[in-house]
Coordinates of C-alpha atoms in Angstrom, one line a residue:
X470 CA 90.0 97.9 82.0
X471 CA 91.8 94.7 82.9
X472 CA 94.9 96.2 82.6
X473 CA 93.9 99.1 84.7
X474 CA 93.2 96.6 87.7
X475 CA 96.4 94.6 87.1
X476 CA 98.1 97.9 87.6
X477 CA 96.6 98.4 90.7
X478 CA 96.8 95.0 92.2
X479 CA 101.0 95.0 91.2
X480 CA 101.0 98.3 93.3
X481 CA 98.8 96.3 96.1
X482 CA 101.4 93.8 95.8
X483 CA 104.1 95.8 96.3
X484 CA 103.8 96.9 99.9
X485 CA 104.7 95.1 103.2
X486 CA 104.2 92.6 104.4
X487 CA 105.5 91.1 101.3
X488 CA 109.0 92.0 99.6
X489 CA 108.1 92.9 96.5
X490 CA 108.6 96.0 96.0
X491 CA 110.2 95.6 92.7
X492 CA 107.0 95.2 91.3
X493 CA 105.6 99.2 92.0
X494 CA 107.8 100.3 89.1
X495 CA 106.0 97.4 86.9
X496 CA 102.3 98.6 88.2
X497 CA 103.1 102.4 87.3
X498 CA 104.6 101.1 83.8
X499 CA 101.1 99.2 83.2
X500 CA 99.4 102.4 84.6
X501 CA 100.9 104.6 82.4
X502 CA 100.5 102.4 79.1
X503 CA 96.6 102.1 80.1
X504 CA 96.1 105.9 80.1
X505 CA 98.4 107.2 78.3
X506 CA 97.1 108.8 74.7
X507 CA 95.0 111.0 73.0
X508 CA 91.9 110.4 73.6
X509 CA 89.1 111.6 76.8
X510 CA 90.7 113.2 79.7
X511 CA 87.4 111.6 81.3
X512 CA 88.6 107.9 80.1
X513 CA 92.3 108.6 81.6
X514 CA 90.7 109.7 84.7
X515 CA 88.4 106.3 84.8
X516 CA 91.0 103.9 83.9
X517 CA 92.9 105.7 86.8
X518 CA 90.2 105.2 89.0
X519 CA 89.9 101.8 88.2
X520 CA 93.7 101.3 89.0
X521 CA 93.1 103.2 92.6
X522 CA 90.3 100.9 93.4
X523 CA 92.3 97.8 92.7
X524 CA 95.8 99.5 94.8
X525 CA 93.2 100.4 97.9
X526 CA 90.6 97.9 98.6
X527 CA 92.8 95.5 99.6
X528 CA 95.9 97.7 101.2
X529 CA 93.3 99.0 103.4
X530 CA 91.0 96.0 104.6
X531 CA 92.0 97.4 108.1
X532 CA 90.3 99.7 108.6
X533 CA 86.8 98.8 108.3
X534 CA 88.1 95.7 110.3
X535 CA 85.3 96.4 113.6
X536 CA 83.3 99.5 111.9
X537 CA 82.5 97.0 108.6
X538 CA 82.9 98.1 105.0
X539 CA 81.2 101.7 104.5
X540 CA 84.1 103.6 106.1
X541 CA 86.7 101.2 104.5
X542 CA 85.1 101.4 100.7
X543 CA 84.0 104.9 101.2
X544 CA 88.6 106.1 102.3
X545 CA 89.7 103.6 99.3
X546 CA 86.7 105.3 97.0
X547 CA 88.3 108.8 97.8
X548 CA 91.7 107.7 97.6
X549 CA 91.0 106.7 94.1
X550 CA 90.1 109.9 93.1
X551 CA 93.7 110.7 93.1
X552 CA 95.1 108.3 91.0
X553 CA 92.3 108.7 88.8
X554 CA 93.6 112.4 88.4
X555 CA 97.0 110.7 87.5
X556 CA 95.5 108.9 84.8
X557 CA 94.0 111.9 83.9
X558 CA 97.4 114.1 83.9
X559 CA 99.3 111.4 82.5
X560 CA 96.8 111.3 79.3
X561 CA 97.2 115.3 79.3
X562 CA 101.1 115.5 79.1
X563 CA 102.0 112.1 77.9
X564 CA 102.8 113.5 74.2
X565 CA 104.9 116.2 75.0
X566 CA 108.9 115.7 74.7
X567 CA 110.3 114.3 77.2
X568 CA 106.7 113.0 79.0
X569 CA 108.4 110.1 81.2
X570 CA 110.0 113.0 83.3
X571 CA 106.6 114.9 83.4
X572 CA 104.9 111.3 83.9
X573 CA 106.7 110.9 86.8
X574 CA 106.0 114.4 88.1
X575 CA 102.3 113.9 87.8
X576 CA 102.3 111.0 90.5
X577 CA 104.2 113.0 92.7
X578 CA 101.6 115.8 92.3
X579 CA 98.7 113.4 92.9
X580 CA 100.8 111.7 95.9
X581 CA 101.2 115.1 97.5
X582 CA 97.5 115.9 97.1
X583 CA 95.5 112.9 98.9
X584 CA 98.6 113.1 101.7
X585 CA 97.2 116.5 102.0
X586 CA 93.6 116.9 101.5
X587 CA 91.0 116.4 103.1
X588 CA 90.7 116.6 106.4
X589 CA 94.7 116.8 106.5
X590 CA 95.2 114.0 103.6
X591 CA 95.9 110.5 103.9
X592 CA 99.9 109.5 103.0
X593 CA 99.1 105.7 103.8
X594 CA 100.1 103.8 100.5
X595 CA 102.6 106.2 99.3
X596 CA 104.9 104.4 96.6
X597 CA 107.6 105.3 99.7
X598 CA 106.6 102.9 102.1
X599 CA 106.4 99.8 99.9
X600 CA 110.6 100.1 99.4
X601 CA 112.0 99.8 103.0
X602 CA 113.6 96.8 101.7
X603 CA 114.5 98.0 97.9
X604 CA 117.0 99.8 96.3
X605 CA 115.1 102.7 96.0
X606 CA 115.4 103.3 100.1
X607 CA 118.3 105.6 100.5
X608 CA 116.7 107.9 98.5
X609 CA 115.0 108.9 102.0
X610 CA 118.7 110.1 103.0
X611 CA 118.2 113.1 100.2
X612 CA 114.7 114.0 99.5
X613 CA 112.9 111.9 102.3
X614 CA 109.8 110.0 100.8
X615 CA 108.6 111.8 97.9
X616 CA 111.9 111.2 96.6
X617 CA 111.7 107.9 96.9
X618 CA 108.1 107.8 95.3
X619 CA 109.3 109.7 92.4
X620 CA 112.6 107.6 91.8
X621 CA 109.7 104.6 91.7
X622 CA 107.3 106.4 89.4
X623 CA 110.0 107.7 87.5
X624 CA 111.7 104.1 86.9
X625 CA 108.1 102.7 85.9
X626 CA 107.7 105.7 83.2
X627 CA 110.9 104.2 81.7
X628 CA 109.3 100.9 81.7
X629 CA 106.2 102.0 80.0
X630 CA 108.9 104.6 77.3
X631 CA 110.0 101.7 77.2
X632 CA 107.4 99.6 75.7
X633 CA 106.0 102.5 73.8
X634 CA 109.6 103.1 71.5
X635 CA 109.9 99.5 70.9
X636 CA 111.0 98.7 67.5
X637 CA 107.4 97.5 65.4
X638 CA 105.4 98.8 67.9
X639 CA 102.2 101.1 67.5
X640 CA 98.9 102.1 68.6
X641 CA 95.8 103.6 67.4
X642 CA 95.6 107.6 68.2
X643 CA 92.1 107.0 69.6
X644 CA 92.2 103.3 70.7
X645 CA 94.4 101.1 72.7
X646 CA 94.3 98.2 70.1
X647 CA 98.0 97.3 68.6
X648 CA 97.8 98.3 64.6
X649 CA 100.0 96.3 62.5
X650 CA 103.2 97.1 61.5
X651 CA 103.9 99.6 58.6
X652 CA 106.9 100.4 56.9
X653 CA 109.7 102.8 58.5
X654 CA 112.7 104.6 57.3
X655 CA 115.6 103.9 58.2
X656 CA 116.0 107.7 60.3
X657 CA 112.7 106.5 61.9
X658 CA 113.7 103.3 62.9
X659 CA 116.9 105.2 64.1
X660 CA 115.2 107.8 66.4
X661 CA 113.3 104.7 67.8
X662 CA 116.2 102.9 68.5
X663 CA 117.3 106.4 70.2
X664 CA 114.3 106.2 72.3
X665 CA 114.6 102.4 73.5
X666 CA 117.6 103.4 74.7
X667 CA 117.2 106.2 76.4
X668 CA 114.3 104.0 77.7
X669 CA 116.7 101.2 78.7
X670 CA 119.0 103.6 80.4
X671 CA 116.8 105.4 82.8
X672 CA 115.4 102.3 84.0
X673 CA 118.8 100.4 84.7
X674 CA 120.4 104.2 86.0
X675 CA 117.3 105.4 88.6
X676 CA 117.5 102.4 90.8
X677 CA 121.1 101.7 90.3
X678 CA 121.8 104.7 91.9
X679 CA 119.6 103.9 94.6
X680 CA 121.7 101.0 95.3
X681 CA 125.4 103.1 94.8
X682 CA 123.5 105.8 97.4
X683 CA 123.4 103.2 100.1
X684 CA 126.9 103.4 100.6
X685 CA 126.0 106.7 102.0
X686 CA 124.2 105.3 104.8
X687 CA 125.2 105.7 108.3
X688 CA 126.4 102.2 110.0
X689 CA 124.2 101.1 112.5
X690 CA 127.0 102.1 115.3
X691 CA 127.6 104.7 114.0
X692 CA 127.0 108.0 116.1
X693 CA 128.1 110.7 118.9
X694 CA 127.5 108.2 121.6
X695 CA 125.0 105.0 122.5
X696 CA 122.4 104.6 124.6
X697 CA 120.8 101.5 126.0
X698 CA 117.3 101.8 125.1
X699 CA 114.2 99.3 125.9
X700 CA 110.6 99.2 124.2
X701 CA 107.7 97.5 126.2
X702 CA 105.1 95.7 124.6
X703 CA 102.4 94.7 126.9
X704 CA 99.7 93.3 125.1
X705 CA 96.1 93.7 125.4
X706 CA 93.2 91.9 127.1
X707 CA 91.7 91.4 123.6
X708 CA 91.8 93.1 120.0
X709 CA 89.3 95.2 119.1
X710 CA 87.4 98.9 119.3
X711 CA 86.5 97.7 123.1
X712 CA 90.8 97.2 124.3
X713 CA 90.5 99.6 126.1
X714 CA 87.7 98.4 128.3
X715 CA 89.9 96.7 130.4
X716 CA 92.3 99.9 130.9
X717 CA 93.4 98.8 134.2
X718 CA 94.5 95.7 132.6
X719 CA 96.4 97.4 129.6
X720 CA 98.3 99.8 132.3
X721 CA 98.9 96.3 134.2
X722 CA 100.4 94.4 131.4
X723 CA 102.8 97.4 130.9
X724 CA 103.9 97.7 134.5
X725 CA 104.0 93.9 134.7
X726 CA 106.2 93.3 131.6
X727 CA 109.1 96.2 133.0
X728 CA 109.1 94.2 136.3
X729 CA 110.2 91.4 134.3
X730 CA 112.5 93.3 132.5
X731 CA 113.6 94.8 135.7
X732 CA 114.0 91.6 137.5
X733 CA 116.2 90.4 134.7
X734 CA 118.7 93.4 134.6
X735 CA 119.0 92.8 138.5
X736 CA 120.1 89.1 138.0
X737 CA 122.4 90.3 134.9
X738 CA 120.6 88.7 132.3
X739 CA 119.2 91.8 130.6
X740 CA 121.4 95.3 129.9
X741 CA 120.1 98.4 132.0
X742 CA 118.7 100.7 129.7
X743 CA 119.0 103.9 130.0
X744 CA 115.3 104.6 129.1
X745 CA 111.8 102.5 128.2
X746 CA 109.6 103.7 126.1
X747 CA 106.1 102.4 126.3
X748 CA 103.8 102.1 123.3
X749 CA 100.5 104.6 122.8
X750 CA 97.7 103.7 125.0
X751 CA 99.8 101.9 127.6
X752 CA 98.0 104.5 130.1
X753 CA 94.3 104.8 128.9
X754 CA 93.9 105.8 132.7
X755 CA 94.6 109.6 132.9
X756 CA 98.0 109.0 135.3
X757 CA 97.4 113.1 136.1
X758 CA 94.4 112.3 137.4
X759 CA 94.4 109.0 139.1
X760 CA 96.7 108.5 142.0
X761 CA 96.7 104.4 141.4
X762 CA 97.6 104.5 137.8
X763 CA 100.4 107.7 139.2
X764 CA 101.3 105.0 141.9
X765 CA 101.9 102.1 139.2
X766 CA 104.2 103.6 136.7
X767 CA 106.0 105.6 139.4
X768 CA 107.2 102.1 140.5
X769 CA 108.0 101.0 137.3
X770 CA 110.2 103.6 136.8
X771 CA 111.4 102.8 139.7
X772 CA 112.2 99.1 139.9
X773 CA 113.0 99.8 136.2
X774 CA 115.6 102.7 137.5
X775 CA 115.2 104.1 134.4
X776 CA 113.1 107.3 132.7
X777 CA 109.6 105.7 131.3
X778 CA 108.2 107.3 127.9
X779 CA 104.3 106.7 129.2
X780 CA 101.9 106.7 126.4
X781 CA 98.9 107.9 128.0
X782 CA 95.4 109.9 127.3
X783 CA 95.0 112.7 129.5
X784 CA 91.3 114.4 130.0
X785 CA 91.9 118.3 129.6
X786 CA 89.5 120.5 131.9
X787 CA 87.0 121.2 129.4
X788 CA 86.1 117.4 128.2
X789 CA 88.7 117.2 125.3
X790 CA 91.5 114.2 125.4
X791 CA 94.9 114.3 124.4
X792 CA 96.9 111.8 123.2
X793 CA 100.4 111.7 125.0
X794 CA 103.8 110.5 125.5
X795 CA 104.6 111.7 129.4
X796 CA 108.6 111.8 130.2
X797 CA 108.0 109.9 133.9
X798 CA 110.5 109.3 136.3
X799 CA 111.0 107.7 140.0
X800 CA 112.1 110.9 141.6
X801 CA 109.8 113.4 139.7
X802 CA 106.8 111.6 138.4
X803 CA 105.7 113.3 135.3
X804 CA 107.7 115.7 133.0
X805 CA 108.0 116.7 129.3
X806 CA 105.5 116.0 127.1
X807 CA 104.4 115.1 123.7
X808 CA 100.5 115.8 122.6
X809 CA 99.7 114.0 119.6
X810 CA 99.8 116.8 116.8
X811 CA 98.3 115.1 113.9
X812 CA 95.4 113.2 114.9
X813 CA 93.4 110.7 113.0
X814 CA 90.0 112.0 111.2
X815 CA 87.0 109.1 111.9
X816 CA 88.9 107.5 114.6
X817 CA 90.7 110.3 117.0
X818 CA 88.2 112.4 116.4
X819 CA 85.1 112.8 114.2
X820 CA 84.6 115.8 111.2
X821 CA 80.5 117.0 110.8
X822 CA 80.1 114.9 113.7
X823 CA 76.2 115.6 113.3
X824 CA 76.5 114.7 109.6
X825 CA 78.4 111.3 108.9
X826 CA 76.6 109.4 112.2
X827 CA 73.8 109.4 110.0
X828 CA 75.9 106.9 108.3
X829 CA 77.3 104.2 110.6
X830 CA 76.6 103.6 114.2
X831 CA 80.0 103.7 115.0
X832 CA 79.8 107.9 114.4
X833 CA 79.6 108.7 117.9
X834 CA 82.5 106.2 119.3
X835 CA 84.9 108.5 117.6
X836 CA 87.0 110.3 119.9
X837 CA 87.1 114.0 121.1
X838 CA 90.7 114.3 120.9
X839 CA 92.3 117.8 120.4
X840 CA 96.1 118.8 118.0
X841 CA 98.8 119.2 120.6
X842 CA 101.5 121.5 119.6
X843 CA 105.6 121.8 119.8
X844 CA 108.3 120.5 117.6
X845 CA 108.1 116.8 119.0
X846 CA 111.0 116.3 121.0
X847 CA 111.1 115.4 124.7
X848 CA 114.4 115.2 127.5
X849 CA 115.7 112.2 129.0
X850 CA 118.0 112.2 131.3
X851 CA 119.7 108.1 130.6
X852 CA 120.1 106.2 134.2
X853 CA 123.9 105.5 133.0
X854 CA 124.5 109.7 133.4
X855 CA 125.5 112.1 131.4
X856 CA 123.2 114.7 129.2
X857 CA 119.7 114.5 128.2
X858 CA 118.5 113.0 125.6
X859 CA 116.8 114.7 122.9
X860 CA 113.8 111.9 121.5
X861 CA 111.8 112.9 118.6
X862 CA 108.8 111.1 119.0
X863 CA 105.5 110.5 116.4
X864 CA 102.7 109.1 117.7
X865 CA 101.3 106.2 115.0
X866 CA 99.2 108.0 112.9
X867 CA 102.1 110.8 112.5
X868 CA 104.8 109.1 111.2
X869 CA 103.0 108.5 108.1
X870 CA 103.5 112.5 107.8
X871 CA 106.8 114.2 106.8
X872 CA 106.8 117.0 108.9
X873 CA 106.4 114.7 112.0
X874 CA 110.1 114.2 112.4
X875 CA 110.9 117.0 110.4
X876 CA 110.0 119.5 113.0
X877 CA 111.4 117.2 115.9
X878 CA 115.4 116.3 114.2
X879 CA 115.1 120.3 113.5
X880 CA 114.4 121.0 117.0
X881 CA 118.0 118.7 117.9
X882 CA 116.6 115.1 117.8
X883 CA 119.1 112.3 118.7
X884 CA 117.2 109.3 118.4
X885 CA 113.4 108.9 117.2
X886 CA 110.1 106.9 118.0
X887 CA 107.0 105.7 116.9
X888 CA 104.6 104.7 120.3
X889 CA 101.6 103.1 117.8
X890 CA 98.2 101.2 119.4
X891 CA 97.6 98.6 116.9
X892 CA 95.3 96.6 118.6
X893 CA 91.9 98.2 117.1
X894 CA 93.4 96.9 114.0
X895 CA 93.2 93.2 114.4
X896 CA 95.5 91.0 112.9
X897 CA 95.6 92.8 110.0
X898 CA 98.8 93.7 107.7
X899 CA 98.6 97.3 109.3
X900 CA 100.9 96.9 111.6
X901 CA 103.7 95.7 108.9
X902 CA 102.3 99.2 106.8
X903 CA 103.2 100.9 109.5
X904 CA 106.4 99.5 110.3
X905 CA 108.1 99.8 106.9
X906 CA 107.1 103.8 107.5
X907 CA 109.5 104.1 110.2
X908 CA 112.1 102.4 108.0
X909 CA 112.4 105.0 105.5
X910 CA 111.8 107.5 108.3
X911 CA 114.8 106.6 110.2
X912 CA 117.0 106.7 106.6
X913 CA 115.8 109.8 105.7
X914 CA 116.6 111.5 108.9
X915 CA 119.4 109.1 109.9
X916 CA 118.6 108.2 113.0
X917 CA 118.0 105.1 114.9
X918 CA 113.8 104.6 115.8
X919 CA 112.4 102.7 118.4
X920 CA 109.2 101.5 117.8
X921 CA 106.8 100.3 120.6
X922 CA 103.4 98.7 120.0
X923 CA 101.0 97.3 122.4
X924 CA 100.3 94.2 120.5
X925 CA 103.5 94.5 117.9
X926 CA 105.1 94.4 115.8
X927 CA 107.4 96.1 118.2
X928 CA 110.9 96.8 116.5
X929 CA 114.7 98.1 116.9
X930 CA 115.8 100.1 113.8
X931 CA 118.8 101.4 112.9
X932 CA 119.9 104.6 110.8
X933 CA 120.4 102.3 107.6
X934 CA 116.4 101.3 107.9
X935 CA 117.7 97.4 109.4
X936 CA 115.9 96.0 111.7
X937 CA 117.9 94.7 114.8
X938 CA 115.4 93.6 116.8
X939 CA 111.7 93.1 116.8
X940 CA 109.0 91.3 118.4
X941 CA 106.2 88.6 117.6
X942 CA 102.5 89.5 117.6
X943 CA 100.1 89.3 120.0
X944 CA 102.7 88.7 122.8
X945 CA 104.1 90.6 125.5
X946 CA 107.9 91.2 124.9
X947 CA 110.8 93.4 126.1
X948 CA 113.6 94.6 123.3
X949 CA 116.6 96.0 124.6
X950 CA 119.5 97.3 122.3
X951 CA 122.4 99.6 121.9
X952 CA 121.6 102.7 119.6
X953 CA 123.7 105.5 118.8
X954 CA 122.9 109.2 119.2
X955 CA 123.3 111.1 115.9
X956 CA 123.0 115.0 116.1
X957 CA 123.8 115.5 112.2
X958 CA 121.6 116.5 109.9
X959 CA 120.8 114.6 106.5
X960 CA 120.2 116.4 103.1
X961 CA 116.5 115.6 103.7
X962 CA 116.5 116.3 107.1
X963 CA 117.9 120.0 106.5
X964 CA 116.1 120.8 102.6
X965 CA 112.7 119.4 104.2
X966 CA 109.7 119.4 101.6
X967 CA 111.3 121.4 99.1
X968 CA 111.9 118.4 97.0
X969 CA 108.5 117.5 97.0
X970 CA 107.4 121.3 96.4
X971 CA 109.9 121.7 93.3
X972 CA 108.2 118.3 91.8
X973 CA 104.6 120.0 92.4
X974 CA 105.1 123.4 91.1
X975 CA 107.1 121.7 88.1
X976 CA 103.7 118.9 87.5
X977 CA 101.5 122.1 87.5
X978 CA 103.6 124.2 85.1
X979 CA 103.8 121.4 82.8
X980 CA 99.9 120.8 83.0
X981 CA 99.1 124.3 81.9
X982 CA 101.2 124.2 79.6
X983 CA 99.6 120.6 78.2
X984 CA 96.5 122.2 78.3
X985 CA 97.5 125.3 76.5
X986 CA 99.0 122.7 73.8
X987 CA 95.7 120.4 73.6
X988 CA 93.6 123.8 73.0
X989 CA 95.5 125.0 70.3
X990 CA 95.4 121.3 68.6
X991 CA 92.6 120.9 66.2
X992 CA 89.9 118.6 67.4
X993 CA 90.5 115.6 64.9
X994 CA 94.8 115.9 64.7
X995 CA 96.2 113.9 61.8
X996 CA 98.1 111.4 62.8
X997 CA 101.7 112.2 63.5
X998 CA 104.6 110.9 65.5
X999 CA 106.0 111.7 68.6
X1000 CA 109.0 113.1 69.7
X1001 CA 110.6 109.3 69.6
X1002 CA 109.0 108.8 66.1
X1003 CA 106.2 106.8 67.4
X1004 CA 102.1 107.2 67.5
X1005 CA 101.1 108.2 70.4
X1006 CA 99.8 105.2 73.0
X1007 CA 96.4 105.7 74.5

């Protein structure tokens, strides 16, 4: 049980804001050695559990931050389910040849089903987004995230092949206590040697290549052609579920913070940029709708003399709101358009409604937003001339999701970015969550991201995951940097989730076949080694 919650709190440990991502491969290792065995599939699945609770709770303090603990305990509870099915999965394959391979499958199975279900799945503390600064990142550049995840789950399954084939080392069939040591032959000690070395060798080779991969990464420069690009971040009147009470003063800050910007390219101390991209939210005032808030960003744009990329909520005819990014300009006003496509459950918009408000007051302050659709890409034309721009852009919640920029870089996106709200999130380690996302999104599609926040951390990326620029908290801020344009595709970018479909079909296929195995095996095996001339670990 202790182990089980060490486990977890290493993969806790593991994610941003802290740099240690070194230590996910160490919390899958003690993962695997808690479950792995012979004994209940039931006890795998609870020590799993356990594990889940210890990763989630505190990852995801966040989000019960103004809505209090039921909806934070009750996402982290469900969460755990999934690595509880791991520790389940790992206890059902973890004897058959080759099991660190099929280990590591098993998490990328699990990964893929609680990023998918329900209610669209929840990716947040994939193994992925704890390695933006690790040599596991330019994986992204190949197989995107879930092969980054499974180069980490696979290094830890080393670790724990590791441990297991060590020389003296075994385990009861049925209990996790160390038995003493009995006497080997020589061919056994032999084959265990064999298997601490094979051990050894896919733990030094996974991550090593990582790190030999990055030499593969595009320089930050490099490109078809460069931009000047600027992200606003205007603040908010205060943190909280109620920002946006003062909308007129969240539109203000925005407008007020490009003058400045504006004021300081006129007197040559700031670069024109070409285009400004304003965070999600920046517009809680339907522009469409309301000539003043029209007014305002019109002239923005135009002291700015550049396109704005307006995050704003628009109020559709029958009730419903979508959540924006408006292409607006000082000529033309309002253009091209991105509607939010994957919109957050509880938050953007509330499931059985009638059914969870029963639970928390908070129920009906949901939102009634409605799924946008198109590929994510919207047309800038830059104030320094030439052709439009193609910008993939995810909206917060969606860059968490691979198909976000997969759809836009397919549909010809040059440069990417992620417009995010973070200010009903406090001053919580969300923001730096989020942040490392769009690090490994911008390797794995190899393309520069902007990121704009309203409250930060607002940031410059380039296509190597670096960050060239980024902002404070809690302050308002212009950044204005050179990108480059990039119109080729990665591996990732072109192969799209067939990595991470091969992994699952190949997790199922060895399940059924574990399971076929464990049926035919009597109920009380004798004790027998396994394929590295070992017991078995439970």
């Amino acid at each position: 049980m202790v182990t089980a919650v060490i486990a977890g709190l290493l993969l806790f440990a593991s994610f941003p804001p802290r740099a240690l991502w070194f230590l996910a491969p160490v919390g899958i290792a003690v993962l695997i050695l808690t479950v792995r065995g012979n004994g209940r599939l039931r006890g795998g699945f609870g020590y799993g559990f356990l594990a889940g609770l210890a990763f989630f709770l505190p990852l995801l303090p966040w989000t019960g931050i103004y809505v209090g603990p039921v909806p934070w305990i009750a996402l982290s509870t469900a969460l755990s389910v999934y690595v509880g099915l791991f520790g389940l999965l790992v206890r059902l394959v973890g004897r058959l040849p080759g099991w660190p391979l099929w280990v590591a499958s098993m998490w990328s199975l699990t990964e893929w089903g609680r990023s998918s279900f329900p209610f669209g799945g929840f990716p947040w503390g994939r193994l992925a987004f704890g390695q933006a600064d690790g040599w596991y990142l330019s994986y992204a550049r190949f197989g995107g995230a879930p092969l980054v995840s499974f180069a980490v789950a696979l290094t830890g399954a080393g670790l724990a092949a590791a441990a297991v084939w060590g020389p003296g080392f075994t385990r009861s069939t049925t209990g996790a206590s160390p038995r003493p040591n009995r006497p080997r032959s020589a061919p056994r000690r032999l084959t265990s040697w064999n298997g601490i070395v094979a051990a050894a060798m896919l733990v030094a080779i996974v991550p090593l290549t990582g790190v030999i991969l990055r030499t593969a990464l595009p320089g930050p420069e490099d490109g078809n052609r460069p931009i000047t690009v600027a992200a606003i971040q205007g603040s908010v009147p205060r943190l909280g579920l109620d920002f946006n009470a003062q909308r007129r003063a969240v539109l203000d800050n925005h407008v007020h913070r490009t003058e400045e910007l504006a004021r300081a390219v006129a007197a040559g101390q700031a670069p024109q940029p070409d285009v400004v991209i304003w965070p999600e939210n920046s517009s809680d005032i339907d522009p469409l709708r309301n000539a003043d808030a029209y007014a305002e960003i019109t002239q923005a744009a135009r002291d700015i003399k550049a396109p704005i990329l307006v995050g704003a909520v628009l109020v559709n005819d029958d009730r419903t709101t979508s959540n924006s990014v408006i292409v607006w300009t000082a000529d033309g006003g309002p253009g091209e358009r991105h509607d939010k496509k994957i919109i957050q459950p509880f938050g953007e918009y509330l499931p059985y409604r009638s059914f969870f408000r029963h639970f928390s007051e908070y129920a009906d302050r949901a939102g009634y937003f409605v799924p946008g659709t198109g590929d994510g890409v919207v047309h800038a034309q830059p104030a320094s001339g030439g052709a439009p721009v193609a910008i993939g852009v995810a909206t917060c919640y969606e860059v968490a999701f691979d198909r976000a920029f997969e759809d836009a870089v397919r549909a010809g996106a040059q440069i990417l970015t992620v417009p995010s709200n973070n200010a009903t999130f406090g001053d919580s380690e969300m923001t730096y969550q989020q942040l490392a996302m769009s690090r490994i999104r911008a390797v794995e599609h190899g393309r520069a991201v902007i990121v704009s926040v309203t409250t930060g951390v607002s940031a410059m990326i380039t296509a190597d995951g670096t960050i060239a620029q980024q902002t404070e908290q809690f302050v308002p801020a212009a950044l204005v940097d050179r990108l480059p344009l990039r119109t080729d595709k990665t591996i990732a970018s072109r192969i799209g989730p067939a990595p991470e479909r091969i992994l699952c079909i190949l997790a199922a296929a060895v399940a059924v076949t574990a399971v076929i195995r464990r049926r035919a095996t009597p109920a009380n095996p004798v004790e027998s080694p396994d394929a590295a001339g070992t017991l078995p670990v439970e």
